[in-house]
């Protein structure tokens, strides 16, 4: 579509107030002809909410979403036919959103000033089509007016200030300004929408006398509250994830993010929820609130990308089920248009390392095809000229060139292809994948290895030296291992696309040979894991055995960080150590996946001991209680414990391999995934001294029970084996 609308902004200075743009129109605008269809085309430099004749237009929250704005700004198209009347009033409120907020990428005052100077721009068109097919467009121009809204302040990190009694003194003609339209793209990702309303579980007085509301579940979104008040009464709310060991409200881990709501009441019964921001929280503190608050006055509104739930894990172990729930809530809370690292503190960015670690689990839990397609397109758009990938996408100038982080460029598209079977994602990202390999090849200090540079290494590895976050695994080892792995994925992607990848096959062969000559010993759990999982170890079984010995020798404890943890259990169970993998999964002492559950976690934590055994906090500096990466363990449960595997030669579950690996410490375990081909399900349970297996496959499958492989067609099957 050729936009006839122009970019407009308020002609008056409003400071921190969110402007509202107004356009009134009637049937005469289209010659009085009978309307067949009416649409609103709209985008903004920030986030917007459109209201037509008192009704919200669409369900999209925080539209137009977060993209690499310099090259990709989404616009939305809404059908407004049913909202039209004889006399119409369209209002569009514009907030800062991600576009104009001082997110961490702009760490200098100069950068913040540059971002703050971006206008609160709106671009819109009302497109009316009559019964004869004639079209009338009412685009943004000087005929639109702008004034101050009731939203007196709104920002992603700091929250929202709303005055319910405010009335604008006047609306002045909007001002047209020059801004590009060349970066406009139609909506590509999933819409962000309200998903669940969670009623407050309790309102209580903390030991220090503060009034706290507990929703019983950490969510990403915002609070909705209802109260009966007088004009001018004040509400002030702070958000937090956890209570301290004395039971008091705590949010020092939000760092510089104020995460506050300020609300000024009008007369009577009123309901409010923020419109231009979001929070990560389980608890709220009522710093000011008229009357005596009751649980029924408060709801936590969970907001995330509108993804279809496809995967489910259940077991006989309640603590394990809570972990499965925590993983789902962690994904919901952090899949808000981009795969963020956390939803609460002054960060909330699309960290590539977290995304690549979790992408397989993500694609089993939910249909994330569209979600990742959009995010990976932003990655390609932001790829630096040298081929490196920003540590966060959309890129915010916080660095590039880290192994396992940049490798999201190859790992994510390949996994999306395996799960959904559509080559289009590979075709779109193939140049990005190749350019990334070129970056490593051109910048390494040693040919056929990845040496030099700055890396996050095995971030938060538990074997880290005192004072370090990076674990004890060698940086060159990790980087070279991922160089090999990503090159192998380029080869696989190229072959799937029918491309000539012979040069990458040669490169991969040389990387593996050089790696094996260079790294003749493996010193940490993570080094063992990567050597086996990336097919670099000359004797993988021996290396996996050595890994198992290391794990057992330190008390059956994992010591891996962000790099090694996603693959740890896979390596153990692939080489005869499934019992040890279950021991790690079911362990409740620190460090373990279930230790946070013992501390009341309802999402996955950034640190295994975010709350330490004595009740103290790990730190205030970097201690998120909703950080999804370690939830990657769920893909081991799907694939190894329950046994559901994709087949590389037949992606998208065109064919299935189901090879369950039960454990007597669980009475039963069930996994199911709604694939593009239909439901695949695996259930095993102990029954009279044997294991009973119930398996459903929508495609031809090879079912492996006790080492015996059976070829079957689509259907439902029951097998038995001895315990």
XYZ file of C-alpha atoms in Angstrom:
723
model
C 0.000 0.000 0.000
C 1.135 3.529 -0.791
C 0.647 5.534 2.385
C -1.186 8.796 1.861
C -0.923 9.584 5.562
C 1.981 11.652 6.832
C 3.965 11.354 10.017
C 2.478 13.685 12.624
C 3.470 14.793 16.103
C 1.997 17.203 18.670
C 2.605 20.843 17.846
C 2.838 21.698 21.562
C 5.501 20.641 24.068
C 4.132 18.000 26.481
C 7.175 16.907 28.433
C 6.687 13.349 29.743
C 2.942 13.267 29.021
C 1.743 10.737 26.436
C -0.023 12.614 23.610
C -3.375 11.574 22.235
C -4.203 12.218 18.581
C -7.830 12.837 17.603
C -9.639 12.571 14.269
C -13.379 13.038 13.971
C -15.189 12.026 10.798
C -18.647 11.190 9.537
C -20.301 9.578 6.528
C -19.748 12.650 4.382
C -16.002 11.945 4.300
C -16.690 9.168 1.788
C -19.503 10.947 -0.013
C -22.218 9.410 2.112
C -21.938 6.080 0.276
C -22.879 2.832 2.020
C -19.823 1.313 3.680
C -18.790 -2.248 2.906
C -15.576 -2.296 4.930
C -13.428 0.043 6.992
C -9.863 -0.512 8.173
C -7.400 1.335 10.349
C -3.769 1.163 9.226
C -1.478 2.419 11.965
C 1.995 2.494 13.467
C 3.930 4.778 15.791
C 7.347 5.822 17.033
C 6.762 4.224 20.395
C 3.711 2.192 21.392
C 0.099 3.119 20.795
C -3.473 2.347 21.771
C -6.323 3.232 19.403
C -9.913 3.813 20.536
C -12.830 4.349 18.137
C -16.110 5.624 19.529
C -15.165 4.486 23.020
C -14.134 0.941 22.023
C -10.552 -0.259 21.913
C -9.388 -1.113 18.393
C -7.978 -4.643 18.383
C -6.452 -6.633 21.241
C -2.799 -5.847 20.485
C -0.963 -4.613 23.597
C 2.186 -2.508 23.161
C 1.711 -2.263 19.398
C 3.516 -1.988 17.011
C 5.926 -4.230 18.950
C 9.705 -4.229 19.177
C 11.747 -4.570 16.008
C 15.014 -3.233 14.615
C 13.361 0.103 14.013
C 15.928 1.594 11.661
C 15.168 -1.050 9.056
C 11.932 -2.703 10.222
C 8.926 -0.937 11.761
C 5.752 -2.993 11.786
C 2.334 -1.530 11.062
C -1.000 -3.098 11.905
C -4.284 -3.272 10.011
C -7.540 -3.499 11.986
C -11.052 -4.107 10.713
C -13.121 -1.295 12.264
C -16.299 -1.772 10.211
C -18.443 -2.780 13.173
C -17.213 0.123 15.298
C -18.323 2.854 12.894
C -21.262 5.157 13.616
C -22.794 8.150 11.847
C -20.456 10.419 13.821
C -17.020 8.980 14.671
C -14.157 9.882 16.964
C -10.839 8.066 16.686
C -8.219 8.669 19.362
C -4.709 7.196 19.335
C -2.483 7.568 22.408
C 1.266 7.198 21.883
C 3.762 6.228 24.598
C 7.540 5.926 24.597
C 7.639 2.144 24.334
C 10.976 0.621 23.363
C 11.522 3.155 20.579
C 11.999 6.198 22.808
C 12.861 4.690 26.210
C 16.413 4.946 27.624
C 17.143 1.227 27.437
C 20.690 0.065 28.323
C 22.033 0.341 24.791
C 22.042 4.104 25.193
C 24.271 4.293 28.237
C 25.635 7.809 27.676
C 23.779 10.995 28.349
C 24.322 11.954 24.716
C 22.723 8.740 23.513
C 19.804 9.057 25.881
C 19.218 12.618 24.743
C 19.236 11.503 21.118
C 16.634 8.843 21.796
C 14.499 11.107 23.931
C 14.454 13.630 21.093
C 12.635 11.252 18.755
C 9.111 12.653 18.277
C 6.009 10.893 19.569
C 5.151 10.173 15.963
C 1.968 8.652 14.570
C 1.275 7.365 11.065
C -2.246 6.188 10.332
C -4.940 5.867 7.690
C -8.621 5.153 7.930
C -9.449 3.260 4.738
C -13.159 3.127 3.914
C -14.455 0.989 1.046
C -18.049 1.408 -0.157
C -20.381 -1.156 -1.710
C -19.233 -0.188 -5.212
C -15.578 -0.718 -4.360
C -14.635 2.961 -4.116
C -12.028 3.737 -1.482
C -11.636 6.809 0.724
C -8.481 7.322 2.803
C -8.325 9.600 5.825
C -4.623 9.805 6.542
C -2.738 11.511 9.307
C -2.071 15.163 8.467
C -2.680 18.655 9.849
C -6.414 17.948 10.080
C -5.724 15.625 13.023
C -5.458 17.203 16.452
C -3.280 16.391 19.432
C -3.492 17.050 23.145
C -2.433 15.727 26.511
C -3.830 12.356 27.612
C -4.625 11.047 31.076
C -1.323 9.137 30.907
C 0.978 11.676 32.478
C 4.062 9.474 32.206
C 4.806 6.008 30.845
C 8.076 4.186 30.282
C 9.066 0.534 29.912
C 11.266 0.348 33.039
C 9.827 2.995 35.280
C 6.088 2.361 34.963
C 3.086 4.592 34.439
C 1.417 7.651 35.961
C -2.295 8.101 35.228
C -4.717 10.841 36.254
C -8.287 9.606 35.868
C -9.696 13.087 36.431
C -7.530 14.921 33.907
C -9.199 16.716 31.010
C -7.204 18.320 28.238
C -7.617 22.077 28.010
C -7.434 22.034 24.230
C -6.480 19.949 21.226
C -4.300 21.729 18.688
C -3.697 20.794 15.065
C -1.005 18.147 14.754
C 2.271 18.976 13.080
C 3.535 17.073 10.040
C 7.215 16.141 10.166
C 9.683 14.266 7.995
C 10.326 10.644 8.933
C 11.022 7.652 6.766
C 8.361 5.220 5.560
C 10.902 3.036 3.779
C 11.279 0.750 6.809
C 7.571 -0.041 7.174
C 6.615 -3.716 7.078
C 3.256 -5.406 7.728
C 2.803 -7.200 11.041
C 5.217 -10.134 10.965
C 5.436 -11.491 14.495
C 2.750 -12.707 16.852
C 0.643 -9.983 18.417
C 1.223 -9.231 22.095
C -2.066 -9.772 23.921
C -3.545 -10.168 27.374
C -3.587 -13.910 28.043
C -4.765 -14.564 31.602
C -6.299 -12.724 34.543
C -5.000 -14.063 37.860
C -6.944 -13.058 40.953
C -4.905 -12.019 43.968
C -4.301 -14.921 46.332
C -3.883 -12.778 49.446
C -3.523 -9.280 50.836
C -1.429 -9.174 54.003
C 0.486 -6.907 56.317
C 4.213 -7.687 56.207
C 6.291 -7.809 59.390
C 7.535 -4.281 58.696
C 3.947 -2.996 58.483
C 3.700 -2.640 54.702
C 0.620 -3.823 52.798
C 1.448 -6.469 50.198
C -0.660 -8.278 47.582
C 0.402 -11.789 46.563
C -0.833 -13.220 43.253
C 0.671 -16.640 43.925
C 2.394 -16.706 40.541
C 5.084 -14.556 38.964
C 3.775 -13.022 35.761
C 4.792 -10.552 33.102
C 2.165 -7.906 32.464
C 0.457 -5.479 34.788
C -2.004 -5.094 37.632
C -5.682 -4.306 37.201
C -7.400 -2.903 40.274
C -10.917 -1.702 41.072
C -11.802 0.680 43.884
C -14.410 3.142 45.080
C -12.717 6.468 45.704
C -13.020 10.227 45.712
C -11.527 12.539 43.142
C -7.923 13.238 44.015
C -7.329 10.089 46.074
C -3.945 8.521 45.308
C -2.777 4.999 44.498
C 0.922 4.149 44.476
C 2.103 0.624 43.704
C 5.561 -0.986 43.672
C 6.286 -4.340 42.030
C 8.455 -7.200 43.284
C 9.207 -10.849 42.534
C 9.930 -12.254 45.984
C 9.779 -11.588 49.694
C 12.886 -11.392 51.829
C 13.638 -13.989 54.492
C 11.620 -12.025 57.054
C 8.562 -11.993 54.782
C 8.859 -8.357 53.714
C 8.410 -6.958 50.206
C 11.674 -6.897 48.215
C 12.669 -5.470 44.836
C 16.257 -4.276 45.159
C 17.094 -6.672 42.302
C 15.163 -4.401 39.896
C 18.219 -2.145 40.019
C 17.439 1.200 38.358
C 13.987 0.197 37.087
C 11.460 2.063 39.239
C 8.585 -0.232 38.171
C 5.924 1.982 39.790
C 2.295 2.860 39.207
C 0.952 6.254 40.259
C -2.789 6.688 39.864
C -4.971 9.678 40.707
C -8.612 8.762 41.226
C -11.813 10.262 39.909
C -15.101 10.017 41.827
C -16.823 6.669 42.281
C -16.093 3.068 41.328
C -13.262 2.853 38.817
C -11.000 0.220 37.265
C -7.507 0.847 35.997
C -4.690 -1.061 34.331
C -1.560 0.367 32.633
C -1.620 0.767 28.858
C 1.916 1.597 27.693
C 4.244 -0.471 29.890
C 4.674 -3.848 31.565
C 6.210 -5.337 34.698
C 7.578 -8.637 35.968
C 6.137 -9.419 39.404
C 4.422 -11.776 41.803
C 3.928 -9.243 44.593
C 2.849 -5.628 44.698
C 3.288 -3.262 47.612
C 0.493 -0.776 48.198
C 2.426 2.353 49.073
C -0.830 4.315 48.886
C -4.323 2.905 48.469
C -7.691 4.342 49.573
C -9.738 2.178 51.923
C -9.022 -1.362 53.067
C -7.742 -3.455 50.146
C -9.206 -6.900 49.524
C -7.968 -9.678 47.206
C -10.983 -9.418 44.909
C -9.953 -5.881 43.960
C -6.745 -7.014 42.256
C -5.864 -9.058 39.189
C -2.476 -9.729 37.619
C -2.904 -9.544 33.843
C -0.442 -11.882 32.105
C 0.725 -10.456 28.791
C 2.841 -12.171 26.147
C 3.058 -12.971 22.450
C -0.039 -14.816 21.308
C 1.526 -18.243 20.801
C -0.385 -21.528 20.627
C 0.467 -23.967 23.417
C 1.646 -27.224 21.841
C 3.648 -29.137 24.447
C 2.822 -30.616 27.821
C 4.871 -32.434 30.444
C 3.398 -34.205 33.481
C 4.718 -36.680 36.016
C 3.972 -38.414 39.299
C 6.377 -36.062 41.109
C 4.688 -32.820 42.318
C 7.983 -30.941 42.533
C 8.883 -31.928 38.988
C 5.447 -30.772 37.855
C 6.109 -27.429 39.514
C 9.366 -27.203 37.562
C 7.444 -27.886 34.341
C 5.018 -25.122 35.281
C 7.912 -22.782 36.074
C 9.409 -23.430 32.642
C 6.112 -22.638 30.918
C 5.625 -19.446 32.930
C 9.230 -18.478 32.280
C 8.651 -18.799 28.559
C 5.370 -16.893 28.675
C 6.911 -14.132 30.738
C 9.952 -13.717 28.508
C 8.411 -14.243 25.083
C 6.972 -10.761 24.863
C 7.615 -9.972 21.173
C 11.315 -10.791 21.593
C 12.894 -13.558 23.700
C 13.899 -11.364 26.626
C 16.286 -12.406 29.360
C 14.052 -11.148 32.173
C 10.889 -9.053 32.430
C 11.418 -7.051 35.618
C 14.697 -5.148 35.993
C 16.345 -2.473 33.846
C 17.236 -4.957 31.101
C 14.456 -7.027 29.404
C 16.480 -7.381 26.205
C 16.614 -10.032 23.497
C 19.785 -11.785 24.618
C 20.894 -14.201 21.925
C 22.604 -16.638 24.293
C 19.423 -17.318 26.244
C 17.412 -17.724 23.034
C 19.715 -20.314 21.456
C 19.907 -22.315 24.681
C 16.123 -22.502 24.999
C 14.905 -22.558 21.382
C 14.298 -26.321 21.260
C 12.272 -26.338 24.468
C 10.459 -23.214 23.285
C 9.449 -24.883 20.011
C 8.060 -27.922 21.821
C 6.134 -25.953 24.456
C 4.589 -23.475 22.020
C 4.258 -22.822 18.316
C 7.044 -20.252 18.030
C 7.550 -20.446 14.271
C 6.175 -16.969 13.608
C 7.738 -15.574 16.783
C 11.265 -16.658 15.858
C 10.859 -15.850 12.168
C 10.275 -12.212 13.059
C 13.073 -12.073 15.654
C 15.584 -13.751 13.340
C 14.700 -11.271 10.605
C 15.646 -8.512 13.034
C 18.889 -10.362 13.718
C 19.715 -10.458 10.014
C 18.822 -6.785 9.657
C 21.103 -5.868 12.569
C 24.000 -8.135 11.617
C 27.138 -6.040 11.582
C 29.136 -5.571 8.358
C 31.822 -7.958 9.622
C 29.178 -10.698 10.066
C 29.044 -10.639 13.852
C 25.733 -10.656 15.713
C 24.754 -8.281 18.473
C 24.612 -9.776 21.941
C 21.001 -8.626 22.014
C 18.448 -8.422 19.193
C 17.116 -5.882 18.364
C 20.685 -4.648 18.630
C 21.315 -2.025 21.316
C 25.073 -1.614 20.913
C 25.961 -3.784 23.903
C 28.590 -5.731 21.976
C 28.973 -8.591 19.519
C 31.293 -11.467 18.818
C 30.671 -13.865 21.708
C 30.596 -17.613 21.139
C 27.279 -19.277 22.056
C 25.593 -15.879 21.908
C 26.260 -15.051 18.247
C 25.640 -18.734 17.455
C 21.931 -18.053 17.802
C 22.328 -17.065 14.136
C 22.728 -20.729 13.179
C 21.189 -22.681 16.066
C 17.794 -20.952 16.132
C 16.865 -21.189 12.433
C 18.041 -24.788 12.275
C 15.902 -25.790 15.274
C 12.845 -23.978 13.928
C 13.319 -25.897 10.681
C 13.616 -29.225 12.534
C 10.494 -28.615 14.611
C 8.221 -27.236 11.900
C 9.722 -28.607 8.687
C 9.526 -25.400 6.634
C 12.654 -24.575 4.632
C 11.624 -20.931 4.336
C 13.266 -20.054 7.643
C 16.556 -21.476 6.346
C 16.212 -19.642 3.037
C 15.603 -16.343 4.816
C 18.484 -16.756 7.254
C 21.051 -18.594 5.135
C 23.032 -15.497 4.179
C 23.103 -14.412 7.809
C 24.341 -17.864 8.831
C 27.134 -17.838 6.230
C 28.194 -14.285 7.043
C 28.474 -15.267 10.695
C 30.837 -18.143 9.884
C 32.780 -15.689 7.744
C 33.124 -13.376 10.729
C 34.773 -16.098 12.829
C 36.994 -17.238 9.985
C 38.188 -13.700 9.304
C 38.785 -12.591 12.884
C 40.257 -15.625 14.650
C 43.909 -15.538 15.630
C 44.434 -19.206 14.769
C 43.187 -20.765 11.555
C 40.464 -23.415 11.953
C 39.929 -22.439 15.601
C 38.156 -19.491 17.181
C 40.751 -17.820 19.361
C 40.974 -14.288 20.650
C 38.084 -11.912 21.140
C 35.886 -11.335 24.159
C 33.344 -13.990 25.164
C 30.824 -14.610 27.907
C 32.281 -18.134 28.044
C 30.366 -20.569 30.292
C 28.401 -17.753 31.856
C 27.520 -18.339 35.518
C 29.349 -21.666 35.534
C 29.461 -22.963 39.086
C 33.137 -23.849 38.715
C 34.019 -20.176 38.186
C 37.078 -18.779 39.954
C 36.309 -16.443 42.832
C 35.190 -13.078 41.485
C 34.303 -14.343 38.002
C 30.952 -15.029 36.342
C 32.479 -17.032 33.495
C 33.158 -20.534 34.764
C 36.494 -22.343 34.419
C 36.089 -23.713 30.902
C 38.603 -22.294 28.439
C 37.297 -19.484 26.254
C 39.116 -20.755 23.158
C 37.742 -24.258 23.756
C 34.142 -23.045 23.952
C 34.498 -20.682 21.010
C 36.178 -23.277 18.792
C 33.562 -25.886 19.692
C 30.752 -23.545 18.675
C 32.673 -22.602 15.509
C 32.607 -26.269 14.549
C 28.967 -26.712 15.498
C 27.720 -23.635 13.661
C 29.696 -24.574 10.569
C 28.082 -28.016 10.637
C 24.659 -26.352 10.781
C 25.474 -24.198 7.762
C 26.368 -27.403 5.919
C 23.086 -29.036 6.946
C 21.029 -25.955 6.096
C 22.730 -25.607 2.730
C 22.043 -29.222 1.840
C 18.400 -28.843 2.853
C 18.200 -25.858 0.492
C 20.059 -27.603 -2.317
C 23.018 -25.222 -2.072
C 26.630 -26.065 -2.822
C 28.278 -26.118 0.596
C 31.415 -28.027 -0.290
C 33.615 -25.181 0.973
C 31.869 -25.313 4.344
C 32.252 -29.099 4.449
C 35.986 -28.639 3.953
C 36.054 -25.926 6.585
C 34.176 -28.111 9.069
C 36.528 -31.033 8.500
C 39.542 -28.812 9.133
C 38.008 -27.283 12.266
C 37.340 -30.720 13.762
C 40.826 -31.990 12.966
C 42.472 -28.856 14.363
C 40.271 -28.930 17.452
C 41.258 -32.517 18.201
C 44.958 -31.769 17.778
C 44.746 -28.636 19.934
C 42.483 -29.715 22.776
C 43.746 -33.107 23.817
C 42.305 -32.950 27.314
C 38.960 -31.841 28.723
C 39.106 -30.082 32.065
C 35.569 -29.168 33.112
C 32.090 -30.595 32.935
C 31.208 -28.109 30.199
C 34.264 -28.982 28.117
C 33.312 -32.672 28.261
C 29.709 -31.829 27.372
C 30.599 -29.727 24.335
C 33.187 -32.195 23.061
C 30.601 -34.978 23.019
C 27.483 -33.084 22.034
C 29.188 -31.300 19.124
C 30.806 -34.555 17.884
C 34.321 -33.299 18.553
C 35.527 -36.001 20.943
C 37.424 -38.807 19.209
C 35.988 -41.272 21.729
C 32.590 -39.838 22.780
C 31.655 -42.785 24.994
C 34.905 -42.525 26.959
C 34.442 -38.759 27.259
C 30.852 -39.166 28.458
C 32.029 -41.716 31.027
C 34.625 -39.239 32.247
C 31.917 -36.591 32.503
C 29.771 -38.938 34.585
C 32.725 -39.607 36.888
C 33.249 -35.844 37.330
C 29.596 -35.311 38.190
C 29.541 -38.172 40.705
C 32.880 -37.206 42.275
C 31.556 -33.779 43.253
C 28.457 -35.193 44.918
C 26.270 -35.683 41.828
C 26.239 -31.933 41.271
C 26.277 -30.034 38.044
C 28.904 -27.310 37.689
C 27.951 -26.112 34.226
C 26.783 -22.625 33.248
C 24.750 -21.197 30.368
C 26.880 -22.969 27.758
C 27.069 -26.480 29.179
C 23.817 -26.903 31.069
C 21.423 -27.238 28.080
C 23.340 -30.285 26.795
C 24.509 -31.894 30.051
C 21.716 -34.425 30.559
C 21.608 -35.237 26.834
C 25.257 -36.285 26.867
C 24.825 -38.415 29.977
C 21.730 -40.241 28.776
C 23.089 -40.761 25.262
C 25.997 -42.816 26.617
C 24.496 -45.039 29.267
C 24.169 -42.643 32.194
C 20.433 -42.009 32.159
C 20.190 -42.845 35.864
C 22.677 -40.072 36.662
C 20.790 -37.661 34.416
C 17.634 -38.405 36.418
C 19.596 -37.944 39.640
C 20.524 -34.430 38.533
C 16.976 -33.685 37.388
C 15.390 -34.898 40.644
C 17.983 -33.436 42.989
C 16.458 -30.939 45.441
C 19.621 -29.642 47.113
C 21.510 -26.675 45.699
C 22.518 -26.616 42.886
C 19.629 -28.166 40.988
C 16.528 -27.474 38.957
C 14.337 -28.392 41.930
C 16.175 -26.336 44.545
C 14.326 -23.125 43.523
C 11.084 -25.111 43.782
C 11.897 -25.817 47.425
C 12.148 -22.045 47.868
C 8.724 -21.412 46.359
C 9.788 -20.488 42.817
C 7.015 -20.158 40.227
C 9.372 -19.337 37.342
C 12.939 -20.354 36.458
C 15.722 -18.387 38.150
C 18.852 -16.749 36.745
C 20.954 -18.268 39.547
C 20.468 -21.680 41.085
C 20.770 -19.969 44.484
C 19.044 -16.663 43.779
C 17.693 -17.229 47.268
C 20.409 -18.997 49.246
C 19.859 -21.774 51.736
C 19.959 -19.317 54.651
C 17.328 -17.130 52.999
C 19.701 -14.368 51.894
C 19.803 -13.215 48.281
C 22.644 -14.102 45.905
C 23.043 -10.420 45.026
C 21.069 -7.308 44.150
C 23.087 -6.641 41.007
C 22.126 -9.578 38.768
C 19.487 -11.750 40.360
C 16.421 -12.302 38.222
C 13.768 -14.722 39.434
C 12.302 -15.082 35.947
C 15.158 -16.015 33.633
C 14.174 -18.833 31.317
C 17.465 -20.241 29.939
C 17.915 -23.106 32.442
C 14.406 -24.239 31.540
C 16.094 -25.815 28.509
C 16.156 -29.003 30.605
C 12.592 -29.578 29.407
C 13.829 -30.601 25.957
C 15.716 -33.469 27.633
C 12.484 -34.552 29.299
C 10.635 -34.451 25.966
C 13.389 -36.182 24.004
C 15.181 -38.557 26.358
C 12.976 -39.221 29.383
C 9.774 -39.435 27.314
C 11.678 -40.353 24.161
C 10.095 -38.067 21.522
C 12.625 -37.236 18.818
C 12.479 -35.357 15.558
C 14.336 -36.986 12.666
C 16.707 -34.677 10.787
C 16.057 -36.444 7.503
C 12.324 -35.879 7.931
C 11.905 -32.555 9.810
C 8.612 -31.243 11.128
C 7.816 -34.679 12.642
C 7.303 -36.091 9.158
C 8.757 -39.204 10.764
C 9.187 -39.750 14.498
C 11.509 -41.746 16.701
C 10.128 -42.589 20.143
C 12.578 -44.174 22.556
C 11.501 -43.632 26.194
C 14.023 -43.966 29.010
C 12.039 -44.544 32.214
C 13.317 -44.339 35.768
C 11.928 -46.231 38.749
C 12.045 -43.076 40.920
C 8.994 -41.841 39.026
C 5.712 -43.735 38.951
C 4.869 -42.228 35.566
C 5.853 -39.543 33.075
C 3.913 -38.155 30.117
C 4.948 -35.843 27.292
C 2.942 -34.665 24.317
C 3.609 -32.268 21.440
C 1.004 -31.031 18.971
C 3.123 -31.084 15.811
C 2.359 -29.904 12.279
C 1.418 -33.541 11.553
C -0.734 -34.036 14.646
C -0.331 -35.147 18.250
C 2.689 -37.186 19.312
C 2.431 -38.544 22.855
C 4.528 -40.763 25.057
C 3.447 -42.018 28.491
C 5.282 -44.547 30.607
C 4.288 -45.792 34.031
C 5.219 -48.509 36.487
C 2.653 -51.284 36.517
C 3.004 -54.583 38.410
C 6.761 -54.860 38.201
C 7.024 -53.627 34.634
C 6.850 -50.436 32.598
C 3.790 -49.841 30.449
C 4.205 -47.483 27.448
C 1.336 -45.697 25.741
C 2.486 -44.087 22.505
C 0.621 -42.013 19.941
C 2.243 -40.980 16.688
C 0.725 -38.954 13.835
C 3.396 -40.123 11.382
C 5.427 -43.220 10.596
C 7.619 -43.912 13.604
C 10.347 -46.119 14.933
C 9.570 -47.086 18.511
C 12.480 -48.316 20.611
C 11.734 -50.228 23.826
C 14.559 -51.995 25.687
C 16.760 -51.673 22.613
C 14.228 -53.369 20.353
C 13.139 -51.161 17.447
C 9.690 -51.511 15.911
C 8.534 -49.698 12.775
C 4.911 -48.535 12.939
C 2.503 -46.326 11.044
C 0.377 -43.525 12.492
C -1.722 -44.693 15.429
C -1.827 -45.585 19.125
C 0.327 -48.346 20.605
C 0.990 -50.069 23.922
C 4.263 -51.781 24.858
C 5.688 -53.346 28.022
C 9.162 -53.883 29.455
C 10.689 -55.106 32.679
C 11.755 -52.627 35.358
